[in-house]
Backbone as a chain_set.jsonl record, in Angstrom:
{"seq": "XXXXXXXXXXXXXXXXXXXXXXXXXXXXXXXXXXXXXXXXXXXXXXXXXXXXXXXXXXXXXXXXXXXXXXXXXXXXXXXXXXXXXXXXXXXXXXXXXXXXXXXXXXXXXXXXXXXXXXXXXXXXXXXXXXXXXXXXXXXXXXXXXXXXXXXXXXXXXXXXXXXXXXXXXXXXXXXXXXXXXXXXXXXXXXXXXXXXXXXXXXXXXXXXXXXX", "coords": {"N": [[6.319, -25.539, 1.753], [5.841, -24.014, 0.126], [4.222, -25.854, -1.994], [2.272, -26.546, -0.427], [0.982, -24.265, -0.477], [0.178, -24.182, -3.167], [-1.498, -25.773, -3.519], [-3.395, -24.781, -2.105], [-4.241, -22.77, -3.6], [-5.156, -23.721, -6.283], [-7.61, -25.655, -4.942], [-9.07, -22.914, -4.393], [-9.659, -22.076, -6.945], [-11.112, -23.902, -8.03], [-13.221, -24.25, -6.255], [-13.979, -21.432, -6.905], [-14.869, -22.233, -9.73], [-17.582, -23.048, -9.387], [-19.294, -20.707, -8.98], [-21.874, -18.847, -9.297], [-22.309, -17.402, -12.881], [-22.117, -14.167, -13.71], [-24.023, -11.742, -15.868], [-22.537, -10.277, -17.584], [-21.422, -7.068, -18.245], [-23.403, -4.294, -18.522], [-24.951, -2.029, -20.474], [-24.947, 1.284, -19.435], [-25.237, 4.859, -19.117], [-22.606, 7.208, -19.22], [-21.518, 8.2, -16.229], [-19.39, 9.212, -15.065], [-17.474, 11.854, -14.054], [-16.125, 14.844, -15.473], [-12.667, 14.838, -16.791], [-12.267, 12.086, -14.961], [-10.637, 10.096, -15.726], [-7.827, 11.246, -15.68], [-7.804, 11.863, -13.188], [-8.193, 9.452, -11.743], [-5.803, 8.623, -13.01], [-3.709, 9.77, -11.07], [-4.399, 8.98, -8.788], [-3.822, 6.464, -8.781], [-0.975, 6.377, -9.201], [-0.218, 7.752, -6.92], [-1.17, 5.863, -4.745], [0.738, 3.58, -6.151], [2.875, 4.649, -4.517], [2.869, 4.161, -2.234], [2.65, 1.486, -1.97], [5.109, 0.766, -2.992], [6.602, 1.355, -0.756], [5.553, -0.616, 1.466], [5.868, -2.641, -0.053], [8.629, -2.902, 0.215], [9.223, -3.285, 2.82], [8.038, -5.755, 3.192], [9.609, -7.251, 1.244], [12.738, -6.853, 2.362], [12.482, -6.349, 4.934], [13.183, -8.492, 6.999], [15.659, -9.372, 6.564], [16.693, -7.103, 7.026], [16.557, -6.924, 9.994], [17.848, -8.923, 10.799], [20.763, -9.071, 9.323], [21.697, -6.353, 9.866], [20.833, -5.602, 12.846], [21.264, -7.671, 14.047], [19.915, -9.535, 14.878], [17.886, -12.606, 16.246], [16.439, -15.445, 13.687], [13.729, -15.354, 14.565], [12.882, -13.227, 15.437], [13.091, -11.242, 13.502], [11.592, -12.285, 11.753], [9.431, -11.313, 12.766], [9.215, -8.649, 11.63], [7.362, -8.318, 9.613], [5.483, -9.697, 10.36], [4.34, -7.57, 11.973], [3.92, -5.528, 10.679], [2.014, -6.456, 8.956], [-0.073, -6.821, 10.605], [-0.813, -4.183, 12.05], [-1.452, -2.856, 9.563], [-3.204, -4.144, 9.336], [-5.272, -3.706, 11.756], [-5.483, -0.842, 11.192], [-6.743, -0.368, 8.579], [-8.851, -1.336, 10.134], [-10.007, 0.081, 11.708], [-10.348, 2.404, 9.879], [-12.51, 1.746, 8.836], [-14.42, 1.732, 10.972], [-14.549, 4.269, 10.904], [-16.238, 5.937, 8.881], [-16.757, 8.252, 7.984], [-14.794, 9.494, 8.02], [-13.217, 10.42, 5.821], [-10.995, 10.721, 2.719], [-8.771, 12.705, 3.248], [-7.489, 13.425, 5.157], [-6.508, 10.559, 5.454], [-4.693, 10.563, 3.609], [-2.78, 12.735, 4.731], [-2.306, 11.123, 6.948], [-0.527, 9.083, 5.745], [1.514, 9.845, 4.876], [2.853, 11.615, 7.029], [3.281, 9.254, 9.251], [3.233, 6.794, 7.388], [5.986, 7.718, 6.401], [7.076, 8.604, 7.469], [7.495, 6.351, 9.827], [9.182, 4.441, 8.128], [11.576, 5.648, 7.849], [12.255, 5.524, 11.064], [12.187, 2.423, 11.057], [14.263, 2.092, 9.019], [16.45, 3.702, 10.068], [16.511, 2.735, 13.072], [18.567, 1.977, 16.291], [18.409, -0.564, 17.285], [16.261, -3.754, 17.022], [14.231, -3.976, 18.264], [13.48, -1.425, 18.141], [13.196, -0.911, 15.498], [10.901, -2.473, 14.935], [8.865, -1.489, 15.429], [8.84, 1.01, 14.162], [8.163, -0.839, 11.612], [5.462, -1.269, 12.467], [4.095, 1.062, 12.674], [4.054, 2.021, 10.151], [2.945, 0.561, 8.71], [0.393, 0.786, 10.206], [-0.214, 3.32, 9.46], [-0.18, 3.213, 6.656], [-2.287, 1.55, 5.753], [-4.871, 2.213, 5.638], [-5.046, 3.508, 3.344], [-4.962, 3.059, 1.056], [-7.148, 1.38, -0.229], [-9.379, 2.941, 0.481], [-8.652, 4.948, -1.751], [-9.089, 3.257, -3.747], [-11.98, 3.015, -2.813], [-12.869, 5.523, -4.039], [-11.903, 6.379, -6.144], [-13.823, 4.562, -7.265], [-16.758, 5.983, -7.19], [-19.303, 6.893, -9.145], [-18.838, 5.138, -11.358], [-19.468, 3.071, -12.734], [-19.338, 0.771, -14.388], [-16.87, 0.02, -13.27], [-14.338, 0.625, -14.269], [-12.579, 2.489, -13.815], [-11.536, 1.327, -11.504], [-10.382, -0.335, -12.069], [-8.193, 0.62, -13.323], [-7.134, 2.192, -11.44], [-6.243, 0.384, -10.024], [-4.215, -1.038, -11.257], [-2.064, 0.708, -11.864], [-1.392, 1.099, -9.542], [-0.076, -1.293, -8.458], [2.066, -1.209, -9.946], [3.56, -0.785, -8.05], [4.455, -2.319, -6.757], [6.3, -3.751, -8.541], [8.227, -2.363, -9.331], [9.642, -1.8, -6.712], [11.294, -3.711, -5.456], [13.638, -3.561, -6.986], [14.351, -1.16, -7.029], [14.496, -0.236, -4.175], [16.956, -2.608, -4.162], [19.28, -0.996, -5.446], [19.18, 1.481, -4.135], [20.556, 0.476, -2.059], [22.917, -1.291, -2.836], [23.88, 1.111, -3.64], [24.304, 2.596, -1.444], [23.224, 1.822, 1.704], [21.421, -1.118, 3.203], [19.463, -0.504, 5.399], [19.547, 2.441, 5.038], [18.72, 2.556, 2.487], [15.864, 2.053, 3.037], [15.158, 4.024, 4.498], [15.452, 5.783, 2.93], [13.163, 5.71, 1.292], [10.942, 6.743, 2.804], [11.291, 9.681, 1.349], [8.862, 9.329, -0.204], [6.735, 9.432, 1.064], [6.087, 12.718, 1.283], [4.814, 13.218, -1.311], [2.233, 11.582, -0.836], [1.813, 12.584, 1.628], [0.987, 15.39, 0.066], [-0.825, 14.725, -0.777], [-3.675, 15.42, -0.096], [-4.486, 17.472, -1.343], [-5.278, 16.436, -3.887], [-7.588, 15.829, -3.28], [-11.054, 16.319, -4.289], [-13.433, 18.49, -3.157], [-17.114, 16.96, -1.981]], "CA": [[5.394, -24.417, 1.914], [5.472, -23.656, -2.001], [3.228, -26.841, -2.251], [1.206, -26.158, 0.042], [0.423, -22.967, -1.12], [-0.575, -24.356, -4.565], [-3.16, -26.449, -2.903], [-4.389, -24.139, -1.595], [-4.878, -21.929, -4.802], [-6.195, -24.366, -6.699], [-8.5, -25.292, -4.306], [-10.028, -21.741, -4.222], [-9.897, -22.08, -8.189], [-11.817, -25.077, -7.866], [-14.528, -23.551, -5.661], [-15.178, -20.286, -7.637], [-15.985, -22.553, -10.55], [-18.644, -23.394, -9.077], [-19.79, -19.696, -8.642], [-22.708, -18.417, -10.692], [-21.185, -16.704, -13.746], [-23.062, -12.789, -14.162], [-25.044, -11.784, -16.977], [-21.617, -9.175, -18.115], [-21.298, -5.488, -17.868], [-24.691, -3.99, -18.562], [-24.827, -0.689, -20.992], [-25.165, 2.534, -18.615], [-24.866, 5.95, -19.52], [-21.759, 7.191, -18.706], [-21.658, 9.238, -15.232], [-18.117, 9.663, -14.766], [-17.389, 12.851, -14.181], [-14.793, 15.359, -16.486], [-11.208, 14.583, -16.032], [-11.781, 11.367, -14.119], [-9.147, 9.083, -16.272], [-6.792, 12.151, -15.267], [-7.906, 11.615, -11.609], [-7.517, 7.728, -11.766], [-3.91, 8.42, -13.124], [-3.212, 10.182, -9.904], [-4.508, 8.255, -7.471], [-2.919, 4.903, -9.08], [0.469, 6.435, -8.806], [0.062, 7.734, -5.172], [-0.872, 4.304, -4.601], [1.936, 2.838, -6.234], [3.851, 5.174, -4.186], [2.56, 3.314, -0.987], [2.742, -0.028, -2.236], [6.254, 0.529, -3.187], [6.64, 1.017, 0.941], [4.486, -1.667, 1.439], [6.478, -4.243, -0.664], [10.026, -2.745, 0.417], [8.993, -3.834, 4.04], [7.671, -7.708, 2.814], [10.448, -8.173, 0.984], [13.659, -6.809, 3.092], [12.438, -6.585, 6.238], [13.767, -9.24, 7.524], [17.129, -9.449, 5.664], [17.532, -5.72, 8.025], [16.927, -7.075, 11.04], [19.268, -10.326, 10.752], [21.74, -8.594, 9.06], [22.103, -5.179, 10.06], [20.091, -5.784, 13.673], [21.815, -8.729, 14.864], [18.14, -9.669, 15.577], [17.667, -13.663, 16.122], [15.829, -15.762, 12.824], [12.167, -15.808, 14.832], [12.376, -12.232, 15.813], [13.292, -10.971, 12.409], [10.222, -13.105, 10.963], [8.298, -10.732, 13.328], [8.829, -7.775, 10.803], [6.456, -8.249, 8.029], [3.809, -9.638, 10.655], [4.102, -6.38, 12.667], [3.663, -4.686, 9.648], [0.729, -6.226, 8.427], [-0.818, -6.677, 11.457], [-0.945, -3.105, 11.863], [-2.062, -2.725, 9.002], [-5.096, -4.668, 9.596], [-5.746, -3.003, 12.479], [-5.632, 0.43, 10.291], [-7.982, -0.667, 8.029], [-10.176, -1.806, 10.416], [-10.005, 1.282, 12.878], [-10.938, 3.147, 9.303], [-13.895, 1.253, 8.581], [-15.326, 2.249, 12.273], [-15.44, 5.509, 10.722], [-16.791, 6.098, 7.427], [-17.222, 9.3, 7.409], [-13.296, 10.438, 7.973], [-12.888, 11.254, 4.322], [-9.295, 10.037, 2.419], [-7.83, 13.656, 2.854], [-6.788, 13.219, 6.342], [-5.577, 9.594, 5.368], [-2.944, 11.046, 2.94], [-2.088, 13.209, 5.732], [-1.685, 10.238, 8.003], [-0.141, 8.082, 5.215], [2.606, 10.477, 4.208], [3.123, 11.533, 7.567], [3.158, 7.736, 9.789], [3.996, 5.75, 7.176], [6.935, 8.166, 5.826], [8.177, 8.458, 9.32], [7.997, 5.308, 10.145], [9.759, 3.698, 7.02], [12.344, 6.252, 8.667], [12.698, 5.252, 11.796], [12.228, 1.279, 10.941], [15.715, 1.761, 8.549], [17.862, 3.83, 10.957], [16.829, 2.792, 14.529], [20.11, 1.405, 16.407], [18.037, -1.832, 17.76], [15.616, -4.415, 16.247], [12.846, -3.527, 18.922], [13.102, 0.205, 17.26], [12.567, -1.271, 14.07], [9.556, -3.158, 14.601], [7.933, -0.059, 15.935], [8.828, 1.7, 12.392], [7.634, -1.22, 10.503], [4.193, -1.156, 12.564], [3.532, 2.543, 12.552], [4.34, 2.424, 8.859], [1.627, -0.224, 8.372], [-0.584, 1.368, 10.753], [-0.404, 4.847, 8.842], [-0.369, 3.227, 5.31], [-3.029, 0.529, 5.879], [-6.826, 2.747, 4.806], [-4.942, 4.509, 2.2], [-5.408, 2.265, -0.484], [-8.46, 0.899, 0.353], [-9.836, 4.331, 0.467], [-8.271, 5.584, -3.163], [-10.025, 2.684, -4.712], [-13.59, 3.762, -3.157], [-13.019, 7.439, -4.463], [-12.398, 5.803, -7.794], [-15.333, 3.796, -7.588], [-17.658, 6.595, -7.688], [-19.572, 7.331, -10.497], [-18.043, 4.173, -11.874], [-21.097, 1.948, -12.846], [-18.477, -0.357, -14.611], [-15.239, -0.469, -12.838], [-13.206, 0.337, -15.183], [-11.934, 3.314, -13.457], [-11.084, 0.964, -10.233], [-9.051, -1.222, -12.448], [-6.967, 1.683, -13.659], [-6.378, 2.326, -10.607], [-5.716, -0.892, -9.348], [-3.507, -1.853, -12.187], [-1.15, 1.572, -11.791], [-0.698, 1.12, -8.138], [0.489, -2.196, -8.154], [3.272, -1.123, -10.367], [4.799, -0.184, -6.877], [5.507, -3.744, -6.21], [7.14, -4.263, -9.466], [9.532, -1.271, -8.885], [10.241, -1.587, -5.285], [12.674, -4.643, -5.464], [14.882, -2.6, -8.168], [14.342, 0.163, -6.256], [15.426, -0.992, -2.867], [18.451, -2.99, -4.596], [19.728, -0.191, -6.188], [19.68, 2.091, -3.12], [20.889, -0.64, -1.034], [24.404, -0.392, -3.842], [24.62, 2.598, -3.391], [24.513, 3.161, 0.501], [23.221, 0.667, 2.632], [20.146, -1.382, 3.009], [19.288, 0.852, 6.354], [19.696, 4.047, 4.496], [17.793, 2.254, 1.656], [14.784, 1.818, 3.513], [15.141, 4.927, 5.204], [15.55, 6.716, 2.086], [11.822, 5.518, 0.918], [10.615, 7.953, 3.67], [10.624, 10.639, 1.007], [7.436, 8.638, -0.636], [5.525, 9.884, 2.021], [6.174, 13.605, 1.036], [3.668, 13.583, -2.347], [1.467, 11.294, 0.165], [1.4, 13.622, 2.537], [0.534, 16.797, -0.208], [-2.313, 13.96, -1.669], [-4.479, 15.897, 0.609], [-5.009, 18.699, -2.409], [-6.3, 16.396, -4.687], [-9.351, 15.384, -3.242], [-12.236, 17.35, -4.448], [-14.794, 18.729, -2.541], [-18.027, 16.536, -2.399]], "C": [[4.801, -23.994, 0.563], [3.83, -24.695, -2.247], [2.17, -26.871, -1.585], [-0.03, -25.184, -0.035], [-0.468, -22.998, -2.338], [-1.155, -24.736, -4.236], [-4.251, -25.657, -2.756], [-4.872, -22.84, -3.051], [-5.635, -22.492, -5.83], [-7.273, -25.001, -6.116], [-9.594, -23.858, -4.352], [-10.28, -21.543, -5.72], [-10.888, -22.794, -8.08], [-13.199, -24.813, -7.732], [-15.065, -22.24, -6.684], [-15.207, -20.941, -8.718], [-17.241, -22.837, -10.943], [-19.472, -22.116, -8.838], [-20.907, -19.713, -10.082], [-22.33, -17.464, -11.499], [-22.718, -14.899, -14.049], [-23.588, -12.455, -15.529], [-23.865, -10.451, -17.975], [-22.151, -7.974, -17.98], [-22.44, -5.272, -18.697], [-24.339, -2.763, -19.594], [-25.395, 0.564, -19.821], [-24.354, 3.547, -19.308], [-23.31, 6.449, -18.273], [-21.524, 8.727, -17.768], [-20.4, 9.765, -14.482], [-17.761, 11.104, -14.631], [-16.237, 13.636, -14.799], [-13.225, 15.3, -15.485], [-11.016, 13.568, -14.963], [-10.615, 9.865, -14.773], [-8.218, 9.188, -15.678], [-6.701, 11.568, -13.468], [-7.743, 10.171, -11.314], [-6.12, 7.637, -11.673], [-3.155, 8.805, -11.832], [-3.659, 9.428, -9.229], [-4.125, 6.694, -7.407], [-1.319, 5.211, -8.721], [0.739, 7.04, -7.213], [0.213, 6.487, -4.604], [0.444, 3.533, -4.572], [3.084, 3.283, -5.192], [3.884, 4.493, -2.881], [2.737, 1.981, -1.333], [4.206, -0.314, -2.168], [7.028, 0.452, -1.456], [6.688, -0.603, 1.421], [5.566, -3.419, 1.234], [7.943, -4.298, -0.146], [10.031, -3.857, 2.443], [8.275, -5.653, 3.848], [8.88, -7.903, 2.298], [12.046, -8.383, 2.01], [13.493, -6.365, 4.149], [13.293, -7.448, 7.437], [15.483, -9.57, 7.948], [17.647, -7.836, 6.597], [17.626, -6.144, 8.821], [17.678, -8.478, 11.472], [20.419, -9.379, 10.336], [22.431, -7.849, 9.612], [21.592, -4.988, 12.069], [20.457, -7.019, 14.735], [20.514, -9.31, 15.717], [18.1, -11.98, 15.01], [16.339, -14.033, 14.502], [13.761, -15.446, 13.619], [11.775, -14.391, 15.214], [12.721, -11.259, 14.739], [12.313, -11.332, 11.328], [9.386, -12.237, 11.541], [8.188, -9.335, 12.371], [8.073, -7.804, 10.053], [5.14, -8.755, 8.953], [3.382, -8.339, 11.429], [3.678, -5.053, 11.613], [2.086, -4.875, 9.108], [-0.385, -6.643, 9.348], [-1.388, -5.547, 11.73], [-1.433, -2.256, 10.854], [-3.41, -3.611, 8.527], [-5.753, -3.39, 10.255], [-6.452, -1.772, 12.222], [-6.356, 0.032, 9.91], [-9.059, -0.931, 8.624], [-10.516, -0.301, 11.454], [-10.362, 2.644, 11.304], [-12.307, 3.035, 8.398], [-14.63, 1.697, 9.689], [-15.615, 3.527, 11.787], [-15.44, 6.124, 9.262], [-16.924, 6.929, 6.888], [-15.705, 10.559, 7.467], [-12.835, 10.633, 6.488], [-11.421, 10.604, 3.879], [-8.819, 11.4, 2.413], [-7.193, 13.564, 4.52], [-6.084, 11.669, 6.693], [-4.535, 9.556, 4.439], [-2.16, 11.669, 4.106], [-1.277, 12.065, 6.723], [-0.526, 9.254, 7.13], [1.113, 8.48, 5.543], [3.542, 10.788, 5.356], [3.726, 10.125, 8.675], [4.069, 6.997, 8.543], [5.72, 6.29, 6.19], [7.961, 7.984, 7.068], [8.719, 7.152, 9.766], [9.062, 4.285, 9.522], [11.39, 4.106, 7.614], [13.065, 5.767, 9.634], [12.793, 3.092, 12.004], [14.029, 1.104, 10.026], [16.878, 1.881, 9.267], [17.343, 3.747, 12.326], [17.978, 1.468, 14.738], [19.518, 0.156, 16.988], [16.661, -2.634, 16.878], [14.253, -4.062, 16.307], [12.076, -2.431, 18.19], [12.303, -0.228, 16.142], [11.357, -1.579, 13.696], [8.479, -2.088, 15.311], [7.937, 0.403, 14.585], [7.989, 0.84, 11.698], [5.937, -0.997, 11.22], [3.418, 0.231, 12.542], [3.29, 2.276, 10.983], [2.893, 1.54, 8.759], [0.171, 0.118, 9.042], [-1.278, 2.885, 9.931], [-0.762, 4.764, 7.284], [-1.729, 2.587, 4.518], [-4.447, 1.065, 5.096], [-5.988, 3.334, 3.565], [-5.482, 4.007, 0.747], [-6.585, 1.623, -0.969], [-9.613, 2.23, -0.238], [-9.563, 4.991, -0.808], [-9.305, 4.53, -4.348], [-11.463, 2.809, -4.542], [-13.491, 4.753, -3.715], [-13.152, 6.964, -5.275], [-13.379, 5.175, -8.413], [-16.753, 4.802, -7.777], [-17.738, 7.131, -8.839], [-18.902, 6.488, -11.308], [-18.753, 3.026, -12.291], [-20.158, 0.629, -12.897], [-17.187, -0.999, -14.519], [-14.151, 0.16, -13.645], [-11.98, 1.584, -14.447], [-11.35, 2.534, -12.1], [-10.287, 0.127, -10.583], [-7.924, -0.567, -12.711], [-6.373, 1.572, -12.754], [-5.351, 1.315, -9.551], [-4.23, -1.572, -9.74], [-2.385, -0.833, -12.161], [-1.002, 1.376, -10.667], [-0.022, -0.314, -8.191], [2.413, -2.64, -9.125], [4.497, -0.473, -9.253], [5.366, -1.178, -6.379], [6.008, -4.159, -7.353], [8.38, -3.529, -9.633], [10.428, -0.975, -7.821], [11.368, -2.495, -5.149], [13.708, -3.958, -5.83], [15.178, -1.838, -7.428], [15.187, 0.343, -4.894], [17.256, -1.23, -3.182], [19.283, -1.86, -4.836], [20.141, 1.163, -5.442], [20.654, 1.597, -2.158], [22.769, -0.633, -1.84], [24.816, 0.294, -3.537], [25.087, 3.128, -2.233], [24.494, 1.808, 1.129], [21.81, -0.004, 2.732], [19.282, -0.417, 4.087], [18.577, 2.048, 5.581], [18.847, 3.702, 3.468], [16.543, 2.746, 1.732], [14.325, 3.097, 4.114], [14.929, 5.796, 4.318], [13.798, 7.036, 1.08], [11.031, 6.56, 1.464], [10.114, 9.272, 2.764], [9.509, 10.409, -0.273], [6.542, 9.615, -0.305], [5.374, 11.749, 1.699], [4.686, 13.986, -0.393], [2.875, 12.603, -1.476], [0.479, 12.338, 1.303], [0.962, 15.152, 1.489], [-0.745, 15.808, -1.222], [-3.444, 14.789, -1.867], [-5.339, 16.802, -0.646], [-5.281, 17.978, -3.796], [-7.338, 15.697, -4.828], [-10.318, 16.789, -3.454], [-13.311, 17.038, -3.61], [-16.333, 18.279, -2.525], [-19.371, 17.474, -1.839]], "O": [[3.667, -23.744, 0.153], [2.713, -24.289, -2.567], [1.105, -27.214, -2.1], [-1.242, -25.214, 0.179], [-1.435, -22.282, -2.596], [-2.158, -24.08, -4.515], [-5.441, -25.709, -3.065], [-5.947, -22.243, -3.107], [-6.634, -21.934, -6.282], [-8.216, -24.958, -6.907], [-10.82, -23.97, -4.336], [-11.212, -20.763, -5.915], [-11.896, -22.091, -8.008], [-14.106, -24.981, -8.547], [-16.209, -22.09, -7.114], [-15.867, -20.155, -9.396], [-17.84, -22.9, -12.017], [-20.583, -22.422, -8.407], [-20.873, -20.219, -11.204], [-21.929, -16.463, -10.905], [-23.87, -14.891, -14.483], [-23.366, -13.359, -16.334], [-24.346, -9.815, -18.913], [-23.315, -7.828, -17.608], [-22.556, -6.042, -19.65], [-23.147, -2.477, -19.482], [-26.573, 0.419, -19.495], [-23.274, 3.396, -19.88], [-23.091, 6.166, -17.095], [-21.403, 9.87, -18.208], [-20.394, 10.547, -13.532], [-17.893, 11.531, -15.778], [-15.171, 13.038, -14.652], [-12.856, 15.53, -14.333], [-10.109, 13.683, -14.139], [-10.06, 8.957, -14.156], [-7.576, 8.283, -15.144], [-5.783, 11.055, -12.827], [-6.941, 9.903, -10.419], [-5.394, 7.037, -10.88], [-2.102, 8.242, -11.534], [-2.637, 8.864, -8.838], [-4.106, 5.936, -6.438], [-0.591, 4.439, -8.096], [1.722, 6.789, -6.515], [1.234, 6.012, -4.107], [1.065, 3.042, -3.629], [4.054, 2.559, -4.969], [4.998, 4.245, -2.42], [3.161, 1.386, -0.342], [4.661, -1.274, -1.546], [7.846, -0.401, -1.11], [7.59, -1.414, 1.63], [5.813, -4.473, 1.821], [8.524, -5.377, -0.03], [10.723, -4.769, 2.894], [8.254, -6.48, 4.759], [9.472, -8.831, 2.85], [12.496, -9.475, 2.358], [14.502, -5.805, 4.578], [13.85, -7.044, 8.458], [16.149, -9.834, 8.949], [18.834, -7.555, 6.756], [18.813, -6.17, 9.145], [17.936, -8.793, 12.634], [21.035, -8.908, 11.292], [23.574, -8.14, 9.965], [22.192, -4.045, 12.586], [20.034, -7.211, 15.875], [20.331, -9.431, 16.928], [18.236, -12.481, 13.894], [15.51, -13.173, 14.2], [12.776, -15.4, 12.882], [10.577, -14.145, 15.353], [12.61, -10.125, 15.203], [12.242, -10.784, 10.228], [8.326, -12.186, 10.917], [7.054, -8.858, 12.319], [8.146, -6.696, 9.521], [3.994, -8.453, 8.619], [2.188, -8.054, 11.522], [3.24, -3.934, 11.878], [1.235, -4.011, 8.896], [-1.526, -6.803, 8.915], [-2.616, -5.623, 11.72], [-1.804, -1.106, 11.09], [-4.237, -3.59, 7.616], [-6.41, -2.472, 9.764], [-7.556, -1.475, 12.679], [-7.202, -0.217, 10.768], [-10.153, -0.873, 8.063], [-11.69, -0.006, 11.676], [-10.614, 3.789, 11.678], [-12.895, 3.806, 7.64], [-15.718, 2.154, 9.339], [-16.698, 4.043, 12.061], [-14.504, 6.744, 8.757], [-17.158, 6.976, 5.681], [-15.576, 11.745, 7.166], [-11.743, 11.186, 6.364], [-10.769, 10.003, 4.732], [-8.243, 11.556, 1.337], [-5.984, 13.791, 4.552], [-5.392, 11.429, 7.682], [-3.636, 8.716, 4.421], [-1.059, 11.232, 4.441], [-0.111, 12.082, 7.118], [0.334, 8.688, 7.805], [1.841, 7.824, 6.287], [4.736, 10.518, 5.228], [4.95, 10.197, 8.786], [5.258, 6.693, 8.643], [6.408, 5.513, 5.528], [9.041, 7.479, 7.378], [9.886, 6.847, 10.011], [9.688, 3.471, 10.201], [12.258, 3.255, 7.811], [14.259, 5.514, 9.476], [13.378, 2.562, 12.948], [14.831, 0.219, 10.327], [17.845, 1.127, 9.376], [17.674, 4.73, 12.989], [18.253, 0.513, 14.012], [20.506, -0.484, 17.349], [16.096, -1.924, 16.046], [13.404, -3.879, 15.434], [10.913, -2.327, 17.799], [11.119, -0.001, 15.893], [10.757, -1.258, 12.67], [7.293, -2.299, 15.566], [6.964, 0.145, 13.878], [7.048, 1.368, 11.104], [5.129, -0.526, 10.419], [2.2, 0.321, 12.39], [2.11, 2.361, 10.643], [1.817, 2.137, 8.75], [-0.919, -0.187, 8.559], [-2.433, 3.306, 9.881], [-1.345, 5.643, 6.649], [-2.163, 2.816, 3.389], [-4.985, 0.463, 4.166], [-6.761, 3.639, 2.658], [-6.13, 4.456, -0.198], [-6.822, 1.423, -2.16], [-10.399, 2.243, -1.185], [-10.451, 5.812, -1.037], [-9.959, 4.865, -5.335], [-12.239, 2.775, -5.497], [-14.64, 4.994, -4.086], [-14.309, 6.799, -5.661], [-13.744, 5.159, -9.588], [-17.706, 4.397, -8.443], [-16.857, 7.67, -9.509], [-18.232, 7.084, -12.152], [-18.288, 1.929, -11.981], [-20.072, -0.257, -12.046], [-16.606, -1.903, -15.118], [-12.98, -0.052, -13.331], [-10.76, 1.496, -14.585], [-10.551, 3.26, -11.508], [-9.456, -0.32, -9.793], [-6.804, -0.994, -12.431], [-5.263, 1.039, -12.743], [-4.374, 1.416, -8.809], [-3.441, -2.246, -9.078], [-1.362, -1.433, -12.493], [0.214, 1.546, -10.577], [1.07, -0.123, -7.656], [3.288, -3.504, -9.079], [5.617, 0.017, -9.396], [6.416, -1.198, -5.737], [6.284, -5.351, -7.213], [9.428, -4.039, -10.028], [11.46, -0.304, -7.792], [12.423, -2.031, -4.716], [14.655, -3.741, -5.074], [16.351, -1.743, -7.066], [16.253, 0.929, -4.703], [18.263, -0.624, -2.818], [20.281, -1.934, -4.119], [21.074, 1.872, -5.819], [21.455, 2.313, -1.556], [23.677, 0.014, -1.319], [25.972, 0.413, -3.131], [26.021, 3.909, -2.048], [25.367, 0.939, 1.126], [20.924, 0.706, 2.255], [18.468, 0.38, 3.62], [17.404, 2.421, 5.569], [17.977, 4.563, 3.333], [16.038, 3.558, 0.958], [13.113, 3.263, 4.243], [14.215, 6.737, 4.662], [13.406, 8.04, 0.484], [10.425, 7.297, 0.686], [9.081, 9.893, 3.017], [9.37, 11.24, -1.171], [5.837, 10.365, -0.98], [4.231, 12.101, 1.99], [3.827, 14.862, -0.287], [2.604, 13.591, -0.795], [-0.679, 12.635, 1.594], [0.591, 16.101, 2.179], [-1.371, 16.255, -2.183], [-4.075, 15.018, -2.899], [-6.559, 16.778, -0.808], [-5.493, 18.673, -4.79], [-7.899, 15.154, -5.779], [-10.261, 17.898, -2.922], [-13.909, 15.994, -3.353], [-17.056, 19.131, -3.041], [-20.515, 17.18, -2.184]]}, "num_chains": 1, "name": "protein.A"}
């Protein structure tokens, strides 16, 4: 599968060499508005705070419901697609509407995918579980999506969407540790379960979107 995989990345290397290369970042006056670094920094670490979800459910998903779930190898593989299936879906059910704003998708994040992270660690059957992991992916799915358009405005040259890009993804470099280290201490269950209070600064996101 490994090998396969590389094929397939070099392959898609391959192809965008062939892309036409841009003429580089242009000079524009700078329309950023005051305190948006500050506002980047926040909305990279909410992020991360979802990602760290996000990645806890790709990586030990599985490893719960074999282990702890007594859940067969093919229906234990179904965690991480129920997850990001659902989080398709999300994303695509927040593209239909464009005009729902990201302050009612912190609400949903913090709420859904806090809950669900919840009830995906401590329900007493596998079935339960894969309900948790798809809510969670259902509830977490526009959030991020949605933090990097906000950042994109008034952003001629990105740079504010890399910030943000580049601080949220420090939630999948923390979440392994993170996990492990709960997982020590208690149980992997209770681990996973314990992520849940993520969703708490998620859910109070809401207050720092400004008013357009």
């Amino acid at each position: 599968m490994l090998a396969v995989i590389a094929v397939l990345v070099l392959a898609c290397a391959a192809l965008a060499m062939g892309l036409p290369l841009g003429r580089g970042v242009q000079p524009v006056a700078d329309s950023r508005p005051k305190g948006a670094w500050r506002h980047a920094l926040l909305l990279g670490v909410l992020a991360a705070f979802a990602l760290i979800i996000e990645n806890s459910v790709e990586q030990w998903s599985v490893l719960l419901l074999e282990d702890f779930r007594s859940a067969s190898a093919l229906l234990a593989s179904a965690a991480p697609a129920a997850y990001m299936g659902a989080l398709t879906a999300g994303r695509l059910t927040a593209q239909a509407f464009p005009r729902l704003g990201l302050r009612p998708l912190y609400v949903l994040a913090g709420l859904g995918g806090g809950g669900g992270i919840v009830l995906a660690g401590l329900a007493p059957t596998a079935w339960l579980s894969l309900v948790g992991f798809a809510i969670t992916g259902l509830a977490l799915g526009p959030l991020v999506p949605a933090m990097l358009s906000r950042a994109a405005v008034g952003d001629e040259e990105g740079t504010l969407v890399s910030a943000v890009s580049t601080i949220s993804y420090t939630g999948f470099v923390v979440s392994p540790l993170l996990v492990a280290g709960l997982s020590a201490a208690f149980s992997l269950p209770v681990a996973l379960a314990l992520l849940g209070a993520l969703g708490v600064p998620l859910l109070l996101g809401y207050l720092t979107v400004r008013s357009r």
